[in-house]
PDB file of C-alpha atoms and ligand atoms in Angstrom:
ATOM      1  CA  UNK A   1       0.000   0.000   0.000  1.00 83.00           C
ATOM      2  CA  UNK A   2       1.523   3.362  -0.574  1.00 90.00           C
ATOM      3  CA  UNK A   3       0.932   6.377   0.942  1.00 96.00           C
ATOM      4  CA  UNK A   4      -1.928   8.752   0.654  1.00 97.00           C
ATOM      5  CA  UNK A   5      -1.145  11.911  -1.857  1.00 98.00           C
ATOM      6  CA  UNK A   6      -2.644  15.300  -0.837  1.00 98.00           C
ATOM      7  CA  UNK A   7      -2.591  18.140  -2.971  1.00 97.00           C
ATOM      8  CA  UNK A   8      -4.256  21.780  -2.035  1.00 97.00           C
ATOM      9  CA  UNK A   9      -7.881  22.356  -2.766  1.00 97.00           C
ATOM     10  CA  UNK A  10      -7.485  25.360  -4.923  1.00 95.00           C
ATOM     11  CA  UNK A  11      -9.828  25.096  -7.996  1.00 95.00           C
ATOM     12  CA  UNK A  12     -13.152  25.503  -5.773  1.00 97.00           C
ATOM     13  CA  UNK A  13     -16.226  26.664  -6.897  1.00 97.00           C
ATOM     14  CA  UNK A  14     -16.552  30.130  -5.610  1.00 95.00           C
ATOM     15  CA  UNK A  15     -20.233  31.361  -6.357  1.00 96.00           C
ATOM     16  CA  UNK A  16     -20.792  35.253  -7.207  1.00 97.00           C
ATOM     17  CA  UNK A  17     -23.523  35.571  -4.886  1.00 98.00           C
ATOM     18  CA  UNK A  18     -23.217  34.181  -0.711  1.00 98.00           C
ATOM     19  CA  UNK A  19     -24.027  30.901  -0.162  1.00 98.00           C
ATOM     20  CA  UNK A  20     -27.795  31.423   1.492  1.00 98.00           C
ATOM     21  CA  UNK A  21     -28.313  33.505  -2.103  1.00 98.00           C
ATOM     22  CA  UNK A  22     -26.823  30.708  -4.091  1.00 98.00           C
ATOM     23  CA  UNK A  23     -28.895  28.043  -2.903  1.00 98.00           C
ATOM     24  CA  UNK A  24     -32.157  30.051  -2.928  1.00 98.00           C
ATOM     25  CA  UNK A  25     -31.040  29.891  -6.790  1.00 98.00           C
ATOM     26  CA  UNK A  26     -30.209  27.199  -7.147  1.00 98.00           C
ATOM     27  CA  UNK A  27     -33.223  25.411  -5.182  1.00 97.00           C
ATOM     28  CA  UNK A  28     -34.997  27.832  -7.715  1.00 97.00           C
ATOM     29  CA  UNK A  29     -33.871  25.998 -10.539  1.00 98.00           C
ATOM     30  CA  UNK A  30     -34.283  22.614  -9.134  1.00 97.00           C
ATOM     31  CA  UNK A  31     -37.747  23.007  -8.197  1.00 96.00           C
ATOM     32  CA  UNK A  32     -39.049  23.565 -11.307  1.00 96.00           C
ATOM     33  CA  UNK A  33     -38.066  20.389 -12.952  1.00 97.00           C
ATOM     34  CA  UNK A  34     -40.963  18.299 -13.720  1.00 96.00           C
ATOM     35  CA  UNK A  35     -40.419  14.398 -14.800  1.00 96.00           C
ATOM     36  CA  UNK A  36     -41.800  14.692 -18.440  1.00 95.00           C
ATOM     37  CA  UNK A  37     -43.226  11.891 -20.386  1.00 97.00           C
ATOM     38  CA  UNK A  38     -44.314  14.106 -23.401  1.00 98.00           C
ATOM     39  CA  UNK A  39     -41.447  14.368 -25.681  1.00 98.00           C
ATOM     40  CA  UNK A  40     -40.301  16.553 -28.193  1.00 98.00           C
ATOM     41  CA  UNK A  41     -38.600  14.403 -31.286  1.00 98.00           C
ATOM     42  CA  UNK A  42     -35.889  17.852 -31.155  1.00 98.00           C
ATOM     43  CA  UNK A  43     -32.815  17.001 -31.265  1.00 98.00           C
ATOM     44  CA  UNK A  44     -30.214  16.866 -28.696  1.00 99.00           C
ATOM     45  CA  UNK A  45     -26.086  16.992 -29.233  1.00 99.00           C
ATOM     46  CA  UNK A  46     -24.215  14.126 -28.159  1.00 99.00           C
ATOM     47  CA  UNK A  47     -21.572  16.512 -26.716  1.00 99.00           C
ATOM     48  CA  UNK A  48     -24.548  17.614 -24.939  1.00 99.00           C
ATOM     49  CA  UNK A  49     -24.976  14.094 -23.275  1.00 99.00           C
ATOM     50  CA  UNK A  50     -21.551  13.785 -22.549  1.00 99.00           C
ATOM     51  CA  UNK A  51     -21.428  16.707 -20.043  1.00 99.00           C
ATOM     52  CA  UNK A  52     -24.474  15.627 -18.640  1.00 99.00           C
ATOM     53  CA  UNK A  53     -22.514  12.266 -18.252  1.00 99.00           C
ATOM     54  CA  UNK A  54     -19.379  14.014 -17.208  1.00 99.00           C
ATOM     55  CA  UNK A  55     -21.307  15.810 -14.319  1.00 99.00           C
ATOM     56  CA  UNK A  56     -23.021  12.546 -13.270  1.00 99.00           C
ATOM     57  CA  UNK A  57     -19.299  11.386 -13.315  1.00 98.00           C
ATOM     58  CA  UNK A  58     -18.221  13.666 -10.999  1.00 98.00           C
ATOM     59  CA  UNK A  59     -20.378  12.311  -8.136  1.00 98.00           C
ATOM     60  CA  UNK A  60     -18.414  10.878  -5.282  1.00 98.00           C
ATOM     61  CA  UNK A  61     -18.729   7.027  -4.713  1.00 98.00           C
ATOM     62  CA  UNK A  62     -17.558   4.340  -2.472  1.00 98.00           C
ATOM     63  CA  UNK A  63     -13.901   4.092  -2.407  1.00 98.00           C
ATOM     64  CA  UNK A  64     -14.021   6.192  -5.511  1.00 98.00           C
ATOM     65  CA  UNK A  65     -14.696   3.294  -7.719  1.00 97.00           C
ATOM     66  CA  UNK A  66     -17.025   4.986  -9.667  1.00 98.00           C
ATOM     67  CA  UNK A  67     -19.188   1.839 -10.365  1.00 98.00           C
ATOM     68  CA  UNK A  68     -21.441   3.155 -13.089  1.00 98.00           C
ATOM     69  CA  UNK A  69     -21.615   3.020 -16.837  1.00 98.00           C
ATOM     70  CA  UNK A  70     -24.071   5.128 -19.147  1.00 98.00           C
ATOM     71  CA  UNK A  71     -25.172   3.577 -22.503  1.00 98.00           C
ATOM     72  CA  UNK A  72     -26.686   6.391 -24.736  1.00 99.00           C
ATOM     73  CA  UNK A  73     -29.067   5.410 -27.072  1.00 98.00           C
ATOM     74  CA  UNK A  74     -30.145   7.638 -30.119  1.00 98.00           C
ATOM     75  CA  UNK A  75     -29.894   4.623 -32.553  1.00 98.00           C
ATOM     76  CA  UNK A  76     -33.751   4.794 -33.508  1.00 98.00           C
ATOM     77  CA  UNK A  77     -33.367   0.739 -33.893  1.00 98.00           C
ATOM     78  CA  UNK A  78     -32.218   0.281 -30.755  1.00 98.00           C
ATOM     79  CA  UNK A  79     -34.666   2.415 -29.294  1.00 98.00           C
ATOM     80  CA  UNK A  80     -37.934   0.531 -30.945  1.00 98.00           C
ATOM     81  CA  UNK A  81     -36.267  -2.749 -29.509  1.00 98.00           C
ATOM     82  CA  UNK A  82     -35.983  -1.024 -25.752  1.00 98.00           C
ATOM     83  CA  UNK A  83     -39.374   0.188 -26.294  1.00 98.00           C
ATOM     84  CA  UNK A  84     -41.217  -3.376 -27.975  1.00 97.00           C
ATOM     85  CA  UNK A  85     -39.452  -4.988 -24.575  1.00 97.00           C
ATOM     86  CA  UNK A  86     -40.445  -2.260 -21.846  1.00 97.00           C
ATOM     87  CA  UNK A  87     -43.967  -2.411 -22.905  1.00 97.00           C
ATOM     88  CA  UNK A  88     -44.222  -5.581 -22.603  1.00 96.00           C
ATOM     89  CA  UNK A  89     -42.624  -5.740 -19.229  1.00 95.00           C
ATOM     90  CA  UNK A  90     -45.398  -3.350 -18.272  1.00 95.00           C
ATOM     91  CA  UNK A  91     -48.105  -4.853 -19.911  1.00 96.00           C
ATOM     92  CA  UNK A  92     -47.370  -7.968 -17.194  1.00 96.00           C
ATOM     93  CA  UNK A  93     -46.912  -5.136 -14.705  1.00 95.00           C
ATOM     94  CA  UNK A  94     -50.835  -2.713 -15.033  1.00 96.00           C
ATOM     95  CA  UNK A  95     -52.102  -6.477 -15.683  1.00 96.00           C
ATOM     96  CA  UNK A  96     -50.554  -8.712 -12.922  1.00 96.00           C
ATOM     97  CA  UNK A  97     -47.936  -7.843 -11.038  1.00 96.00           C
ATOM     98  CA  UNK A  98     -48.836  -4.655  -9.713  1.00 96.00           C
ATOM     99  CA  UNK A  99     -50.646  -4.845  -6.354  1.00 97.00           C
ATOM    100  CA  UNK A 100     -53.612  -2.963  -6.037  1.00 98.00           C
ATOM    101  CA  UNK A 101     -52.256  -0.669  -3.566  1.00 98.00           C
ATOM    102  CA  UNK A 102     -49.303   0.387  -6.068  1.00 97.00           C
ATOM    103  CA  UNK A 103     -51.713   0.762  -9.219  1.00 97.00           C
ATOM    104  CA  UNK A 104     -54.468   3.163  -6.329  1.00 97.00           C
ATOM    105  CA  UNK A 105     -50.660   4.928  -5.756  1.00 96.00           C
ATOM    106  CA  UNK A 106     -50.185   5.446  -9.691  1.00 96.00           C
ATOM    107  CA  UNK A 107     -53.194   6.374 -10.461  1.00 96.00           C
ATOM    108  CA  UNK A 108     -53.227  10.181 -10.036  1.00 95.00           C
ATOM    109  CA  UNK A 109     -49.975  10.072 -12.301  1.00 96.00           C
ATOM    110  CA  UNK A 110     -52.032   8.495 -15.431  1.00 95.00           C
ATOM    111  CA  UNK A 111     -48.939   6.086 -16.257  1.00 96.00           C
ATOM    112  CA  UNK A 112     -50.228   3.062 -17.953  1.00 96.00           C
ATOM    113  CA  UNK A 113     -48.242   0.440 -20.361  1.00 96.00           C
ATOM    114  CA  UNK A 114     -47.724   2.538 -23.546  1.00 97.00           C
ATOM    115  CA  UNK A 115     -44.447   4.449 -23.307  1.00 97.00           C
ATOM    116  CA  UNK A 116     -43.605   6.267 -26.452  1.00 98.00           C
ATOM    117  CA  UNK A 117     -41.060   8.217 -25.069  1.00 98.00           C
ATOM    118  CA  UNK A 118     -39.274   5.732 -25.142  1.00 98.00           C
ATOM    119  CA  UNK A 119     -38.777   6.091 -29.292  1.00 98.00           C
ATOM    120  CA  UNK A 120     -39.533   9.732 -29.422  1.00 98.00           C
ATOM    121  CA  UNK A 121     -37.160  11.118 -27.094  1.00 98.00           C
ATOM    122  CA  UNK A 122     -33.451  11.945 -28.813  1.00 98.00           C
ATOM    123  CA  UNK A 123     -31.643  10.051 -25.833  1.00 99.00           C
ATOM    124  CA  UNK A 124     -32.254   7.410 -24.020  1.00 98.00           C
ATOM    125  CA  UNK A 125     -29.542   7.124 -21.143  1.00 98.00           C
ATOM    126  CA  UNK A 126     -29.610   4.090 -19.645  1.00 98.00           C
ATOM    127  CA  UNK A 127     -27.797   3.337 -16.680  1.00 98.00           C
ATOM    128  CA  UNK A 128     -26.171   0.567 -15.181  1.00 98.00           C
ATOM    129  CA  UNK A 129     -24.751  -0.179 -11.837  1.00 98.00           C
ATOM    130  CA  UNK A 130     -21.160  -2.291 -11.831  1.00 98.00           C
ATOM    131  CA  UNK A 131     -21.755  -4.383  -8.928  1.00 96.00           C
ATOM    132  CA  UNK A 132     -17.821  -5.254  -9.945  1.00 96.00           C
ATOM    133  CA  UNK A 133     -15.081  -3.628 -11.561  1.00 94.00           C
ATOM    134  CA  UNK A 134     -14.178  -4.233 -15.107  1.00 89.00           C
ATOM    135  CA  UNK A 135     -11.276  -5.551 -13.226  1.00 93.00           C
ATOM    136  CA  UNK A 136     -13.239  -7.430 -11.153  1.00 95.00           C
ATOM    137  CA  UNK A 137     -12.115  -5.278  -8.457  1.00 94.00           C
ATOM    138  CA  UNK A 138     -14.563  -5.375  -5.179  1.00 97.00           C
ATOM    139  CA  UNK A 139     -17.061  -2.129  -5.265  1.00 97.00           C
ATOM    140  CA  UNK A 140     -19.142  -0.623  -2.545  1.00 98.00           C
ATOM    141  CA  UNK A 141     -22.253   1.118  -1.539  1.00 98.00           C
ATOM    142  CA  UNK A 142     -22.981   0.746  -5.366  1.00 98.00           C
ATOM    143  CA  UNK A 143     -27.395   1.752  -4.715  1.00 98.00           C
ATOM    144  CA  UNK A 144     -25.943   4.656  -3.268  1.00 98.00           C
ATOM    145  CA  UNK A 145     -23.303   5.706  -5.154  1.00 98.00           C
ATOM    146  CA  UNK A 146     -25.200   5.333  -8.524  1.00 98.00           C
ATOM    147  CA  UNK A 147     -28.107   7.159  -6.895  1.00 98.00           C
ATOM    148  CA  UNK A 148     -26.675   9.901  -6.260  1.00 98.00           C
ATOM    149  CA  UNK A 149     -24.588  10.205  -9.814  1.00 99.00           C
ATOM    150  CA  UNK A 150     -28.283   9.634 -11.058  1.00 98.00           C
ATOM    151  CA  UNK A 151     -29.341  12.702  -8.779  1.00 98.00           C
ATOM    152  CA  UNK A 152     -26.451  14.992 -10.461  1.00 98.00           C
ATOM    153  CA  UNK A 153     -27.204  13.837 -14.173  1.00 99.00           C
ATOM    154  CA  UNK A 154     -31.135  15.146 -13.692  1.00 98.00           C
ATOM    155  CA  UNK A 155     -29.773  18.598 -11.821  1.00 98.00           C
ATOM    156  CA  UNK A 156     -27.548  18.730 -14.643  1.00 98.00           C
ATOM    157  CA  UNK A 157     -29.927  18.180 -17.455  1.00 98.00           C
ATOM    158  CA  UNK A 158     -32.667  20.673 -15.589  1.00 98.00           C
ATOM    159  CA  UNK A 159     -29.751  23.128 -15.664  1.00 98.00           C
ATOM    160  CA  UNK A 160     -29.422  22.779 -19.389  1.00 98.00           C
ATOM    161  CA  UNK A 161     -32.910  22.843 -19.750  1.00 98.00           C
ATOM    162  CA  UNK A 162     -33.640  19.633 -20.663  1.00 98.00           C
ATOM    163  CA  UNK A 163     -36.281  17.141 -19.192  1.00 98.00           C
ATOM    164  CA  UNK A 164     -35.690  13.718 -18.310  1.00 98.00           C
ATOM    165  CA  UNK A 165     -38.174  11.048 -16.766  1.00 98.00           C
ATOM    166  CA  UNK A 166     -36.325   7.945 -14.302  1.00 97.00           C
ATOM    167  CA  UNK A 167     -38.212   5.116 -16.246  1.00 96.00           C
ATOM    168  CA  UNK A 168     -37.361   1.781 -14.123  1.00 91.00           C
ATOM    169  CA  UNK A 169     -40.016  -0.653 -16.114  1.00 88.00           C
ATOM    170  CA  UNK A 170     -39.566  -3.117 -14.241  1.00 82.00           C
ATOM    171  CA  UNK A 171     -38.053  -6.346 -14.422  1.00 87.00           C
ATOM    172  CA  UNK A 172     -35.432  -4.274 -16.372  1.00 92.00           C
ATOM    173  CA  UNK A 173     -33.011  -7.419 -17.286  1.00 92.00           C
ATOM    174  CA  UNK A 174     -34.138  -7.053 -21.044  1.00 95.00           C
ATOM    175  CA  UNK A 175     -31.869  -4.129 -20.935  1.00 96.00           C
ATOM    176  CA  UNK A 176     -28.750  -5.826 -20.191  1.00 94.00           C
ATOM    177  CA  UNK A 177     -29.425  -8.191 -23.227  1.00 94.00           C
ATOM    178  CA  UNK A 178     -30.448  -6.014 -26.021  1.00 97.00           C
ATOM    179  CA  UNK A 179     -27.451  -3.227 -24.735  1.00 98.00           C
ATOM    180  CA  UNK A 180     -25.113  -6.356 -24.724  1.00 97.00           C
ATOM    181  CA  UNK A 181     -23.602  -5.673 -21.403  1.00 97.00           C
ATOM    182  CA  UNK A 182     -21.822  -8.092 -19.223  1.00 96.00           C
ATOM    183  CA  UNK A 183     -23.033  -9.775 -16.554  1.00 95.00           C
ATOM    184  CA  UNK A 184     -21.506  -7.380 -13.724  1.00 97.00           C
ATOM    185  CA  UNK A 185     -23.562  -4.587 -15.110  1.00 97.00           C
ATOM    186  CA  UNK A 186     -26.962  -4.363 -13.872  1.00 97.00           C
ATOM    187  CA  UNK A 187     -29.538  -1.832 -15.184  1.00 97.00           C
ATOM    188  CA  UNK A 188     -30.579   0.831 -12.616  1.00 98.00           C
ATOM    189  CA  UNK A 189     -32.775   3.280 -14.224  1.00 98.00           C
ATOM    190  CA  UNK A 190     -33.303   4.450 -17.953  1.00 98.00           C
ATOM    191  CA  UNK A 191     -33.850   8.137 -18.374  1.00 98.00           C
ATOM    192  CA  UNK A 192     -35.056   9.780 -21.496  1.00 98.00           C
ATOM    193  CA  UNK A 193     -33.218  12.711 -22.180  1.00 98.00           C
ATOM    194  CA  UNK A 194     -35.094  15.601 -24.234  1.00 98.00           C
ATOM    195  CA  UNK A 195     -37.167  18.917 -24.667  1.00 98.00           C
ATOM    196  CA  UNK A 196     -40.356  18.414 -24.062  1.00 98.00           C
ATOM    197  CA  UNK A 197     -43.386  18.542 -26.624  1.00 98.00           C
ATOM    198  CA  UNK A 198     -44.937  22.237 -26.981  1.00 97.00           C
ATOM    199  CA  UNK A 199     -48.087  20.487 -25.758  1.00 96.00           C
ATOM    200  CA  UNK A 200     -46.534  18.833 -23.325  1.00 97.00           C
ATOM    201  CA  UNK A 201     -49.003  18.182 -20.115  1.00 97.00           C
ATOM    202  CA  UNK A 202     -47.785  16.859 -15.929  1.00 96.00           C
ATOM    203  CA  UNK A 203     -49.937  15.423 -13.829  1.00 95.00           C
ATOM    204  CA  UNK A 204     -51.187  18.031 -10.900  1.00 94.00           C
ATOM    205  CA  UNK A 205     -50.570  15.000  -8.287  1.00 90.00           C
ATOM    206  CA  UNK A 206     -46.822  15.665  -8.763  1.00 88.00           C
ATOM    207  CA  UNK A 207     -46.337  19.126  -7.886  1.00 87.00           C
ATOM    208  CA  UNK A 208     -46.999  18.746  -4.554  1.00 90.00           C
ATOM    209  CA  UNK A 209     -44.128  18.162  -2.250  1.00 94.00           C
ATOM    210  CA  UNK A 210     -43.688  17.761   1.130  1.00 96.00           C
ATOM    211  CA  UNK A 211     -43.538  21.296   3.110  1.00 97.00           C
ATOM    212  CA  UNK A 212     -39.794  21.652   4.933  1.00 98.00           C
ATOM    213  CA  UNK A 213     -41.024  20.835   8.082  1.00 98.00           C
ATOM    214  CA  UNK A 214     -41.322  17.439   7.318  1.00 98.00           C
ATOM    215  CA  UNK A 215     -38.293  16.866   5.690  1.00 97.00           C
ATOM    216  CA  UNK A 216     -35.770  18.953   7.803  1.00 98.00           C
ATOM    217  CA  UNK A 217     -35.692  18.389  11.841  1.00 98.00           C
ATOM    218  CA  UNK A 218     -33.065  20.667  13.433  1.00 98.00           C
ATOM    219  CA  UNK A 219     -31.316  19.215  16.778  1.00 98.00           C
TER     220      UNK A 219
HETATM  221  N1  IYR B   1     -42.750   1.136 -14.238  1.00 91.83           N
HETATM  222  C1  IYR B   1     -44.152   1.469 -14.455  1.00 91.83           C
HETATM  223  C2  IYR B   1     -44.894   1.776 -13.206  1.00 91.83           C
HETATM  224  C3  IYR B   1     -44.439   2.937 -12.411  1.00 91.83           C
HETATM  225  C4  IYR B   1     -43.982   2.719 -11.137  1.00 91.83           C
HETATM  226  C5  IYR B   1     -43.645   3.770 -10.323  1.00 91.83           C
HETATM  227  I1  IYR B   1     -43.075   3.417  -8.407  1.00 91.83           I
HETATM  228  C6  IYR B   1     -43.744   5.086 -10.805  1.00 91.83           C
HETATM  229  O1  IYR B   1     -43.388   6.140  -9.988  1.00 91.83           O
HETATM  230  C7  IYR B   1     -44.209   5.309 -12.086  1.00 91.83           C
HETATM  231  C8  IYR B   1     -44.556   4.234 -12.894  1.00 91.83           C
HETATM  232  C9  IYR B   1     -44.286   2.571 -15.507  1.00 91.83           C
HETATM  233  O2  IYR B   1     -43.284   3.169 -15.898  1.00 91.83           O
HETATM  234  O3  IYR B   1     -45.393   2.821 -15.968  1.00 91.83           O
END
């Protein structure tokens, strides 16, 4: 084992504004992302993606081992196969598997089994969790890790201006297959990366969030 290296912190992030300011901003931003399921077919540059990707990138993760991969689909082929295979995953899903308390809990969000996003968006970025290195090297708190390089990708797409939906039809195995990944990457969620249609519509259910004081206690 050799010894740690340090070097100084000196390329920070200094914000214009004080920190209080900057978050108000910043929260200000965030808050008015909306998961979008209405696509626009406009198009999207792949340099584009690949900051997104590079931001996601950035997140921290156990023992730095970084243990995520993003496949970026555009290939309109590709996508019809993803698409022909999630809708049938959810087909089985509205029909059978769902329990009846999880399809009362959808309801208000008018998902059902038809996802044409799924061909209409530019992007599809579908991401995978590496519950191994390449090198087989031992990985950890992958769920977390992942989820929280998942978290940076949507800030970083709202911040471009771009919507995105976390689409998790579930199971997702088909993925894995048809994106010919090995068998030490497991899909995690697929996000559709786009503008949305000029007619594009929410549901009302999911503006409401929980008020601060049940999210924040102060001790
Ligand atoms: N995967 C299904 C069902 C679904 C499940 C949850 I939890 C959601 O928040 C939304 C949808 C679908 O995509 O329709």
């Amino acid at each position: 084992m050799s010894a740690p290296v340090f070097v100084p912190y000196s390329d920070r992030h200094v914000p214009s504004l004080p920190p209080e300011e900057a978050a108000r901003e910043f929260h200000a931003v965030l808050s008015k992302r909306r998961t979008v399921r209405d696509f626009s077919d406009r198009p999207v540059s792949q340099a584009t993606i690949e900051w997104l990707v590079r931001a996601a990138g950035s997140a921290p993760s156990g023992a730095n081992k970084q243990p995520w991969r993003f496949v970026a689909v555009r290939d309109p082929g590709v996508k019809r196969r993803i698409r022909a295979a999630a809708e049938a995953e959810e087909r089985e899903f509205y029909a059978r598997r769902a329990s009846a308390e999880w399809l009362a809990d959808l309801a208000p969000l008018g998902t059902d089994a038809s996802k044409p996003f799924l061909e209409v968006a530019p992007w599809l970025v579908v991401v995978f969790k590496l519950t191994r290195g390449d090198d087989d090297a031992q990985h950890y708190y992958v769920n977390e890790s992942v989820g929280i390089a998942v978290g940076m990708f949507l800030a970083a797409a709202q911040h471009a201006g771009l919507a995105t939906l976390t689409h998790t039809p579930s199971p997702m195995g088909f993925l894995q297959e048809l994106l010919g990944r090995p068998k030490h990457e497991k899909p995690f969620v697929l996000i559709p990366v786009g503008h949305p249609a000029d007619d594009c519509r929410v549901p009302a259910a999911a503006l409401v969030k929980k008020p601060l004081h049940e999210l924040l206690q102060i001790v």
